Coordinates of C-alpha atoms in Angstrom, one line a residue:
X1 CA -17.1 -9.3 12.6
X2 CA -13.6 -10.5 14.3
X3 CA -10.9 -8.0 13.8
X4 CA -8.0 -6.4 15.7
X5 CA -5.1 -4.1 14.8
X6 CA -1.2 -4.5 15.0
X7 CA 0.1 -1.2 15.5
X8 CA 4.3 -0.7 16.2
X9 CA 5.2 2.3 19.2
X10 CA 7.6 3.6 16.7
X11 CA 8.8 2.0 13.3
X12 CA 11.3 -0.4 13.0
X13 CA 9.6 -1.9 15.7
X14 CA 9.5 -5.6 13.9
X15 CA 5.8 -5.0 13.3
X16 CA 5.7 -6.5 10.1
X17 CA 7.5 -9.9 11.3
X18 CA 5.0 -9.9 13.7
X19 CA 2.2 -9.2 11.9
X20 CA 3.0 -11.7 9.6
X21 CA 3.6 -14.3 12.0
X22 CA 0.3 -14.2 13.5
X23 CA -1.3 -13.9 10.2
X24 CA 0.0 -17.2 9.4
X25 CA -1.0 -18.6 12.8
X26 CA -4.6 -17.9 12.5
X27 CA -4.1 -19.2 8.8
X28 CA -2.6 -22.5 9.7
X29 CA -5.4 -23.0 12.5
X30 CA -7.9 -22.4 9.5
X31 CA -9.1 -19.0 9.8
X32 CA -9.8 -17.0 6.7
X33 CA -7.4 -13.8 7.3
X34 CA -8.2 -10.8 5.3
X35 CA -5.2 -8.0 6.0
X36 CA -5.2 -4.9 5.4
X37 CA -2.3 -2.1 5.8
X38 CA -2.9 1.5 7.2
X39 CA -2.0 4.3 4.8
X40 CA 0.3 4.2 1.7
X41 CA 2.5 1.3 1.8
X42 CA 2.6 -1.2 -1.1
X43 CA 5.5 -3.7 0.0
X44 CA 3.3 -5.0 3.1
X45 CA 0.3 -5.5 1.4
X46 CA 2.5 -7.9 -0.7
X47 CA 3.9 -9.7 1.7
X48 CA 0.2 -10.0 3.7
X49 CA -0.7 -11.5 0.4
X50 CA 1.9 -13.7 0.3
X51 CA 0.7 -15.2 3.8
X52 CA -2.9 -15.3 3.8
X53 CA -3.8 -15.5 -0.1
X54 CA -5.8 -12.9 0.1
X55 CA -5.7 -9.2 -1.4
X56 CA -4.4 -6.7 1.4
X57 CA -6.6 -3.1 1.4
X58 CA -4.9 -0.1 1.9
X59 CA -6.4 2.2 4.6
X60 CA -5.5 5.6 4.3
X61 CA -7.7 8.6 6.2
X62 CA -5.7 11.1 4.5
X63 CA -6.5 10.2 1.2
X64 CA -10.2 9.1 2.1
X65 CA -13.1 10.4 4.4
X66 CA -13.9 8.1 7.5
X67 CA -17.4 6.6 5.7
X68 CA -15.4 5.3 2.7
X69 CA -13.1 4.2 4.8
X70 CA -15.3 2.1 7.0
X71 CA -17.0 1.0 3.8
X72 CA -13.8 -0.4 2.0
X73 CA -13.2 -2.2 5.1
X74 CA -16.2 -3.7 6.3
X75 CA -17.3 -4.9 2.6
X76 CA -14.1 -7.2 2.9
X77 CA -15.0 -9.0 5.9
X78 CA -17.4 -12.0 6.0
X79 CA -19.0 -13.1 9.1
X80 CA -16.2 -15.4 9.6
X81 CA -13.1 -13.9 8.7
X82 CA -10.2 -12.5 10.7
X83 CA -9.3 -8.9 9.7
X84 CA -6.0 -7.8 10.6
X85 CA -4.9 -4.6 10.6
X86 CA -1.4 -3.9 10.3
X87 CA -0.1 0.0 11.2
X88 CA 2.1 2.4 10.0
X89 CA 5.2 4.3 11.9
X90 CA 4.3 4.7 15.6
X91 CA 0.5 4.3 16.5
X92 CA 0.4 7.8 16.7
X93 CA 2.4 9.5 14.0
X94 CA 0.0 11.1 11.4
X95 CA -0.3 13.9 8.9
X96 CA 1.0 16.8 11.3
X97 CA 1.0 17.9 14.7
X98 CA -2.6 19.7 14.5
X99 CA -4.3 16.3 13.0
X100 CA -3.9 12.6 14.0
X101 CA -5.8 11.6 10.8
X102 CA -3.0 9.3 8.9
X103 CA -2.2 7.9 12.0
X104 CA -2.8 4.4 12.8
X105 CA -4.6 5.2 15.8
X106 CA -7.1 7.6 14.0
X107 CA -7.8 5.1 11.3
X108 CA -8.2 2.2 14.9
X109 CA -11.0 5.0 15.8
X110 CA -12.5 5.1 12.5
X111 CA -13.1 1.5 12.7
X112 CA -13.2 0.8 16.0
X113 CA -10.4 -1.6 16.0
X114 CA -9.3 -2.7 19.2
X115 CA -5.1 -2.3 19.0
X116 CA -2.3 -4.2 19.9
X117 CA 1.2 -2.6 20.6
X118 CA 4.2 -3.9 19.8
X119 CA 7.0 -3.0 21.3
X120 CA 10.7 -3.4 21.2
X121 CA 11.8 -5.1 24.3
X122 CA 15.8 -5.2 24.3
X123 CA 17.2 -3.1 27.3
X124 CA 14.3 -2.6 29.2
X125 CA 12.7 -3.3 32.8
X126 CA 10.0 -0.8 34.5
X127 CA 10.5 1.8 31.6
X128 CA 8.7 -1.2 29.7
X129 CA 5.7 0.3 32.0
X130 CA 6.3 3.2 31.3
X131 CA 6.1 3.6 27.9
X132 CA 2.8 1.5 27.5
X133 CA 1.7 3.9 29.7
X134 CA 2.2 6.8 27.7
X135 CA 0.8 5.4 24.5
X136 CA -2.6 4.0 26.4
X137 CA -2.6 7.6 28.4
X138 CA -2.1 9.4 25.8
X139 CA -5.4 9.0 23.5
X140 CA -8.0 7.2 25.9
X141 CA -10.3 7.0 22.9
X142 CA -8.0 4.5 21.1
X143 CA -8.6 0.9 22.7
X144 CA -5.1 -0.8 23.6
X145 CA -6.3 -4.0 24.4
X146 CA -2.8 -5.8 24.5
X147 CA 0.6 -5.6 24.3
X148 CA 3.4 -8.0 22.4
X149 CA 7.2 -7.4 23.4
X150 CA 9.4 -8.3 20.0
X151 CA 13.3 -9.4 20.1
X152 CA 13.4 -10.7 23.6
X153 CA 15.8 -12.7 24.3
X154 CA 15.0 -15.2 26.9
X155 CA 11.3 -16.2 28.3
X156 CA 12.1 -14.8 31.5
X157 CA 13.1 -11.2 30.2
X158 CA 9.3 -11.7 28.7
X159 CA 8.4 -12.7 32.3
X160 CA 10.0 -9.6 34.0
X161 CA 8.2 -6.8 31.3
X162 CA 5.2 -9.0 31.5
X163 CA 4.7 -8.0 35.9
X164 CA 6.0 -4.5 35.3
X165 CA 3.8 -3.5 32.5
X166 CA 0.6 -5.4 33.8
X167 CA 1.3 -3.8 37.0
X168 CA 0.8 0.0 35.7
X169 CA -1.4 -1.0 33.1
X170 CA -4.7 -1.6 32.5
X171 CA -3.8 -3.9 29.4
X172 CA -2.8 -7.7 29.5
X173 CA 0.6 -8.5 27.2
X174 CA -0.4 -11.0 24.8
X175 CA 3.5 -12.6 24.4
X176 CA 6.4 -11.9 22.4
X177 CA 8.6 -12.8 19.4
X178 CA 12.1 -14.1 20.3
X179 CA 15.0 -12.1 18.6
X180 CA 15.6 -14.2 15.9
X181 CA 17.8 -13.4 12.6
X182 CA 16.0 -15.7 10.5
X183 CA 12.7 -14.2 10.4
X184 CA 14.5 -10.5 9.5
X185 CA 13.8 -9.2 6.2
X186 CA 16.0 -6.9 4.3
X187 CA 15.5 -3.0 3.5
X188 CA 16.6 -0.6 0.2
X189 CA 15.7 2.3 -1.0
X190 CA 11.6 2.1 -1.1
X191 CA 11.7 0.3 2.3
X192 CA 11.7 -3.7 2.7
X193 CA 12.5 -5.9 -0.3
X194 CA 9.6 -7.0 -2.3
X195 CA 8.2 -10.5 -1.6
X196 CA 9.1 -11.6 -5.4
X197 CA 12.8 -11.2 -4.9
X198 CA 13.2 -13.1 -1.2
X199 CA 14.1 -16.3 -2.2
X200 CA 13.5 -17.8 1.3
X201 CA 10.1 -16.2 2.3
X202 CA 8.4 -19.0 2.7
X203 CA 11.0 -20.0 5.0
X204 CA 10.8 -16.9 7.1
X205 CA 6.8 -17.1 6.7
X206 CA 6.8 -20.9 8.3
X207 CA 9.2 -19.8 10.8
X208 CA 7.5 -16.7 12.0
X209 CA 4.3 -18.5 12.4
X210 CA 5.9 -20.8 14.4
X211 CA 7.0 -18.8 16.6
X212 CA 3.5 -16.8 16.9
X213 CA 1.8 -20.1 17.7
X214 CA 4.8 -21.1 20.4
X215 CA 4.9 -17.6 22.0
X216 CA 1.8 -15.1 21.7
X217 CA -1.7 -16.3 22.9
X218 CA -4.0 -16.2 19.9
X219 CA -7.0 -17.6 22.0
X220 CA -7.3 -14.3 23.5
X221 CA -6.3 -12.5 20.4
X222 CA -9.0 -13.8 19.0
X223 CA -11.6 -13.1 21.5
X224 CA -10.3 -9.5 21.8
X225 CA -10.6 -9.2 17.7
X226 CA -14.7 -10.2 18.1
X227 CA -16.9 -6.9 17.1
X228 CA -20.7 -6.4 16.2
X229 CA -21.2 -5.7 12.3
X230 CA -19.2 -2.4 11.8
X231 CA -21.4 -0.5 9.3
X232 CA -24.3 -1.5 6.8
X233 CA -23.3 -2.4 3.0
X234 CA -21.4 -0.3 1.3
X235 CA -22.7 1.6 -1.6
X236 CA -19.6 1.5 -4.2
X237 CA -19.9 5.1 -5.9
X238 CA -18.3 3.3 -9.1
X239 CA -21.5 1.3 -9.7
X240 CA -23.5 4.0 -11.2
X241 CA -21.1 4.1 -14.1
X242 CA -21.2 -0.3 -14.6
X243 CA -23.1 0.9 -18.1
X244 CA -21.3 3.4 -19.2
X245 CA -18.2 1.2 -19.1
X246 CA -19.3 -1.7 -19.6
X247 CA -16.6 -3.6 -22.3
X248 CA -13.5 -1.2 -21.6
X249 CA -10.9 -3.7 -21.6
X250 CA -7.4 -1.6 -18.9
X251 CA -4.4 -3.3 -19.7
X252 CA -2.5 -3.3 -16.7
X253 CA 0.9 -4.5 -16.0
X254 CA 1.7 -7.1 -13.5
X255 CA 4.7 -8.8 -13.0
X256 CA 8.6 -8.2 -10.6
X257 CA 8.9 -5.5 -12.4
X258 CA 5.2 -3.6 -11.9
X259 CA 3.1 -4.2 -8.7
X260 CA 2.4 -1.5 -7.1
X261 CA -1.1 -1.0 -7.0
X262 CA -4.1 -0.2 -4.6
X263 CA -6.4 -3.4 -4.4
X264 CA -9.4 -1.0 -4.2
X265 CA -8.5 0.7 -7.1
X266 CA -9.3 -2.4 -9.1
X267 CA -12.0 -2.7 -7.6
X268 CA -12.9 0.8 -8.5
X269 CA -12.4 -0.8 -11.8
X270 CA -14.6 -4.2 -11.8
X271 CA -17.7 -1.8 -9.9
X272 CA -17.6 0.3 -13.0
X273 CA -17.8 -2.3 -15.2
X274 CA -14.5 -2.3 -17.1
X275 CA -12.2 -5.6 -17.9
X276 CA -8.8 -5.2 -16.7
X277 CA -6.6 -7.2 -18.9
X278 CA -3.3 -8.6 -17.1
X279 CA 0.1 -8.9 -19.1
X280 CA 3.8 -8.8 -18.3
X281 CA 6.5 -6.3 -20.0
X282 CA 9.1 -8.7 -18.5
X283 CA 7.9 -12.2 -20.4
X284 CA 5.3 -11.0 -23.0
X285 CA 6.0 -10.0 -26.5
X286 CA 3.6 -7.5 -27.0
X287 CA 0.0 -6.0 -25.3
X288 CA -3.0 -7.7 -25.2
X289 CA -5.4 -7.5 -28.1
X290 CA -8.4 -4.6 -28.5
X291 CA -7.4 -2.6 -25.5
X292 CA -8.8 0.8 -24.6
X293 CA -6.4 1.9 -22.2
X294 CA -3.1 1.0 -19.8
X295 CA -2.8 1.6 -16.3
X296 CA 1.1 0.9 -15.1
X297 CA 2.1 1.3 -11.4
X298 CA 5.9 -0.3 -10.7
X299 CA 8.8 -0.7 -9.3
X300 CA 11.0 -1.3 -12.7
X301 CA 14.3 0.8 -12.4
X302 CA 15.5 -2.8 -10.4
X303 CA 14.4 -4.6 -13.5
X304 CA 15.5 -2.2 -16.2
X305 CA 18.0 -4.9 -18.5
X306 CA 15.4 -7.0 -18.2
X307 CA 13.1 -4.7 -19.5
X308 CA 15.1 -3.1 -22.1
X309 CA 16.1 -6.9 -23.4
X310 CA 12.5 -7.3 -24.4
X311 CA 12.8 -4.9 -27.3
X312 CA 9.3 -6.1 -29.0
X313 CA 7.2 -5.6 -26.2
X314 CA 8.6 -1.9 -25.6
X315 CA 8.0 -1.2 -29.2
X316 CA 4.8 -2.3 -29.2
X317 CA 3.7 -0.3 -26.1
X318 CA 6.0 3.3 -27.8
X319 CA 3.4 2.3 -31.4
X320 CA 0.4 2.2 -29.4
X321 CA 1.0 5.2 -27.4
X322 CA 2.4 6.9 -30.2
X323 CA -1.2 5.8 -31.7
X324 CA -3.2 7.6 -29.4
X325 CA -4.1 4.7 -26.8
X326 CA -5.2 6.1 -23.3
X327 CA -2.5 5.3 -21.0
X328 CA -2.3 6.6 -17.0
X329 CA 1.2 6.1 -15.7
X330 CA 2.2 6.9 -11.9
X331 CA 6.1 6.6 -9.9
X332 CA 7.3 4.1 -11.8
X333 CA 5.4 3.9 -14.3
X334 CA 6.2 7.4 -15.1
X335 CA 9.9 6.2 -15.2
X336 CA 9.1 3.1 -17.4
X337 CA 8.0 5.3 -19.8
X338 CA 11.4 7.9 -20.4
X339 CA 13.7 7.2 -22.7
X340 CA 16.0 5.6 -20.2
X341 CA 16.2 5.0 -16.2
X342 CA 19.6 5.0 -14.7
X343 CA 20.3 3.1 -11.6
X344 CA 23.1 4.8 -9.2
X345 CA 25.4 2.0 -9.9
X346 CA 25.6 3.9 -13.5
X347 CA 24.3 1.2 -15.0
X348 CA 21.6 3.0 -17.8
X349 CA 18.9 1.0 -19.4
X350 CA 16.8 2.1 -22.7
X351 CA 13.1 2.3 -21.5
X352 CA 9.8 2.8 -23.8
X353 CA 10.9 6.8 -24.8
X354 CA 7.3 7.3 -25.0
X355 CA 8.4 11.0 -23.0
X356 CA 11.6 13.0 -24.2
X357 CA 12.6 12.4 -20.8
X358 CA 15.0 10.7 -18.5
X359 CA 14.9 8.8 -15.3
X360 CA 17.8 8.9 -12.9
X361 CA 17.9 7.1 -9.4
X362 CA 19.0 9.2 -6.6
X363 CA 20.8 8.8 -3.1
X364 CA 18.6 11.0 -1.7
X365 CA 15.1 10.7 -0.8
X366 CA 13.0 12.8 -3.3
X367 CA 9.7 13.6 -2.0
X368 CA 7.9 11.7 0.6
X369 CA 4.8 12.3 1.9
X370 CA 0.8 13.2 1.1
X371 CA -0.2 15.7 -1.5
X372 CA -3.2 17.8 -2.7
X373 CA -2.9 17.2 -6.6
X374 CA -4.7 19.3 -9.4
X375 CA -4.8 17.3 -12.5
X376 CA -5.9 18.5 -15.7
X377 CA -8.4 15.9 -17.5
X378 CA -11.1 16.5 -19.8
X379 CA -10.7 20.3 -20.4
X380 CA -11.4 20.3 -16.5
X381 CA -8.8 20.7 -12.9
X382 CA -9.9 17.9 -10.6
X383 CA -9.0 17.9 -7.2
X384 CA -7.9 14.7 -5.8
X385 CA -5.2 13.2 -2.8
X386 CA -2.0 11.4 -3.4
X387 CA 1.1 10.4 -2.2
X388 CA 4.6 10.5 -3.2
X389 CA 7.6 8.1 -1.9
X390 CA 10.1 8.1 -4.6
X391 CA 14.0 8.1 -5.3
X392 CA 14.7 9.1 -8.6
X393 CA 14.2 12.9 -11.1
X394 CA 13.0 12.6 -14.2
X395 CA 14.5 15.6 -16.5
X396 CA 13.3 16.7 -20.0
X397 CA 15.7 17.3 -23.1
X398 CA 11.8 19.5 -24.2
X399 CA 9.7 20.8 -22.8
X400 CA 6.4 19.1 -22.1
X401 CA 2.8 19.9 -20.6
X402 CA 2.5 19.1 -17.2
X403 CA 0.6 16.3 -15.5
X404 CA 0.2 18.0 -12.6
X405 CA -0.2 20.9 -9.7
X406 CA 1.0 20.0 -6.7
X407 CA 0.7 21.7 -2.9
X408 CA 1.9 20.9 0.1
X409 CA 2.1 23.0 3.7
X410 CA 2.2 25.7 1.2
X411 CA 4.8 25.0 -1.2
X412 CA 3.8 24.3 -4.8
X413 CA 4.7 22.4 -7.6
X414 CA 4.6 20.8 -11.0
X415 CA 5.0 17.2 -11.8
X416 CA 4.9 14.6 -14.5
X417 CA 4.0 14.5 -17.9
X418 CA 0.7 15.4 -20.8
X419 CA 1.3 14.2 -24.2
X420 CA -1.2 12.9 -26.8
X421 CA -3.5 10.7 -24.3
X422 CA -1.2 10.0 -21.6
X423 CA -1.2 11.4 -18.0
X424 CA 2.3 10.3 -16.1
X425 CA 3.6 11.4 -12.7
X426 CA 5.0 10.7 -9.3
X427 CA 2.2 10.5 -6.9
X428 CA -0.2 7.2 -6.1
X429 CA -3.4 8.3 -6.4
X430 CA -6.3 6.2 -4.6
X431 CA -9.1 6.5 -7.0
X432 CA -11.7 6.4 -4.6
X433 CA -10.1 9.9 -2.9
X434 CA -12.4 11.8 -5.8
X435 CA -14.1 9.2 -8.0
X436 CA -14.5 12.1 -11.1
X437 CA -10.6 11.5 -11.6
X438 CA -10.6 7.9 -12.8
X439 CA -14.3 8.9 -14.6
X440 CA -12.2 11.3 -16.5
X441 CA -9.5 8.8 -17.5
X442 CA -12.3 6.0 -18.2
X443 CA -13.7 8.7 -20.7
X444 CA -10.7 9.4 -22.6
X445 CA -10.8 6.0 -23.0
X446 CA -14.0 5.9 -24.0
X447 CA -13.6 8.4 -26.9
X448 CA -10.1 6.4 -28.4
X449 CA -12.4 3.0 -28.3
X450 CA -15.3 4.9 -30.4
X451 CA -12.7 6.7 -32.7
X452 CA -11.8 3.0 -33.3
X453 CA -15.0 1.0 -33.9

């Protein structure tokens, strides 16, 4: 197996530009690069995509234990591919000060990635040094096998940080990225702009690659990433159920407006033997035919006249709801399905009005960070992991059940929204974290498609 991880010393490190660079370097030399992305995130996944053509798998050993985790990755990787991992926040910024799990460095330890620091290299000399020196010091367990210097401005700046950190270091620096404005990608409220509204990313892609193959040295990148076979085959705990579910047809959304989703969690999905069923509530006039169920995960406050212009399909997914279809709804999905969403412009947008509810899009950050979550499914509380990243409140004009109980360093909770067959709230919940919770939505489902045959 031939892997490695990119991991920043802090954020805002460029990590993604450089990540992305070299993914398209190893591309273009005609490498099959599978990415994935440490933790949470869903806007670099989409922009890994966007390079290498391949689905990007979200890592996360908050939400998951360390055998699942080493199972989801290794089951991506052929004998021949290039797995890059790219990190979150600093190497070593995690879930809290007692635990380095969340981190990018526990999740390198997990899978015995070897990892590459990136580093930002304006205004430095020997503190250069220094700095490596504390991250490769500071956890011996987690391999730095190299260093790349971002936003340098000449080649002999690289020269100087090159001795000085080689000199202290037991590490070799594997080249940098020039500074250079035409690879940088813009940022809003949820983090970088999604790769379906950058109008010159392939631009910026080409260009960044270029740069990777003029400046860093992939030959030794690639030896570094070269590995023994990580784990044996993983045994997908979904399978057991391919029977069961065999013929439930998920609609799920998937266009601008909705595309935030785990990878894995469709493959949760496919292992358990249901159909997911594509369509878009930005172009299509109304849901596919004979479904059991909708799954919607999106980013659709941006897209909301858009949305509301498209008056058929939101009446036909308000009827089916209305009708008792199974639907589970999470961030903006949850939004998408109020009676309006409100952008802080003012500019307010009808939305499905499946909930007596509205969405409003706030200055302020929210909620940010993992979860424990106790949802109630099935006349049962499951347990299960999430995460929540959001901008907006959602307030009731009546009162509704709950969706769920949520904890965190002891402060509690309720979110989101019960009502007829449809579970709605903020946090992303990686169905693999507890495999009973998407069992529990696959049987609601279940039960509407008999009480329709």
């Amino acid at each position: 197996m031939n892997y490695f991880m990119l991991a920043g010393a802090s954020s805002n490190v460029g990590k993604t530009t450089v990540t992305m660079g070299i993914m398209a370097a190893f591309k273009k030399r005609g490498l099959r690069v599978k990415p994935f992305k440490t933790g949470p995130d869903y806007i670099d996944p989409m922009f890994h995509r966007f390079v290498t053509g391949e689905p990007s798998i979200n890592l996360d050993t908050w939400m998951l234990d360390e055998e699942t985790i080493r199972g989801l990755f290794s089951r991506r990787l052929a004998e021949k591919d290039l797995g890059i991992v790219e990190g979150v926040m600093g190497l070593y910024d995690g879930h809290s000060l007692e635990s380095d799990v969340g981190s990018s460095a526990y999740l390198a330890k997990t899978i015995d990635a070897p990892v590459i620091l990136i580093i930002d290299g304006r205004g430095m000399a020997k503190s250069a040094a220094a700095m490596v020196k504390g991250y490769v010091d500071f956890d011996p367990d987690t391999k730095i096998a190299g260093v790349i210097i971002n936003r340098i401005s000449t080649e002999s700046h690289y020269l100087l940080l090159k001795e000085m950190i080689e000199a202290y270091n037991d590490v070799t620096c594997l080249g940098y990225f020039p500074n250079n404005p035409d690879i940088v990608m813009d940022s809003r409220h949820l983090g970088l702009v999604p790769v379906e509204e950058i109008a010159d990313f392939r631009d910026k892609v080409d260009k960044a690659g270029e740069l990777a193959e003029a400046h860093i040295d992939l030959d030794t990148l690639w030896k570094i990433s070269q590995h023994d076979q990580l784990v044996d085959p993983f045994a997908d705990p979904f399978s057991d159920y391919a029977t069961k579910y065999q013929g439930l047809r998920i609609g799920v959304p998937k266009d601008r407006a909705f595309n935030f989703y785990y990878d894995d969690n469709f493959m949760a999905l496919k292992h358990a033997g249901v159909e997911v069923v594509e369509f878009s509530p930005l172009n299509d006039a109304s849901l596919p035919e004979s479904l059991d169920g909708l799954y919607i995960g999106g980013f659709p406050e941006i897209f909301g006249a858009e949305l509301a212009a498209n008056t058929a399909m939101i009446a036909d997914i308000k009827s089916k709801l209305e009708a008792g279809l199974p639907c589970y709804a999470e961030c903006g999905g949850l939004m998408y399905l109020t009676n309006s969403m409100t952008l802080n412009s003012g500019e307010t947008n009808p939305a499905v009005g499946f909930f007596e509810a509205d969405a409003q899009m706030t200055k302020r950050l929210q909620r940010f960070g993992y979860v424990n979550i106790a949802a109630y499914l099935c006349g049962k509380t499951i347990e299960i992991r999430g995460h929540e990243f959001h901008h907006s409140l959602v307030s009731t004009t009546e009162a509704l059940p709950t969706a769920y109980v949520i904890t965190k360093k002891g402060k509690t909770w309720t979110c989101g929204y019960r009502q007829k067959n449809v579970l709605a709230g903020y946090p992303h919940i990686h169905f693999y974290s507890n495999p009973l919770f998407l069992t529990s939505l696959l049987n609601v489902a279940l039960e509407h498609q008999a009480g329709q045959a």
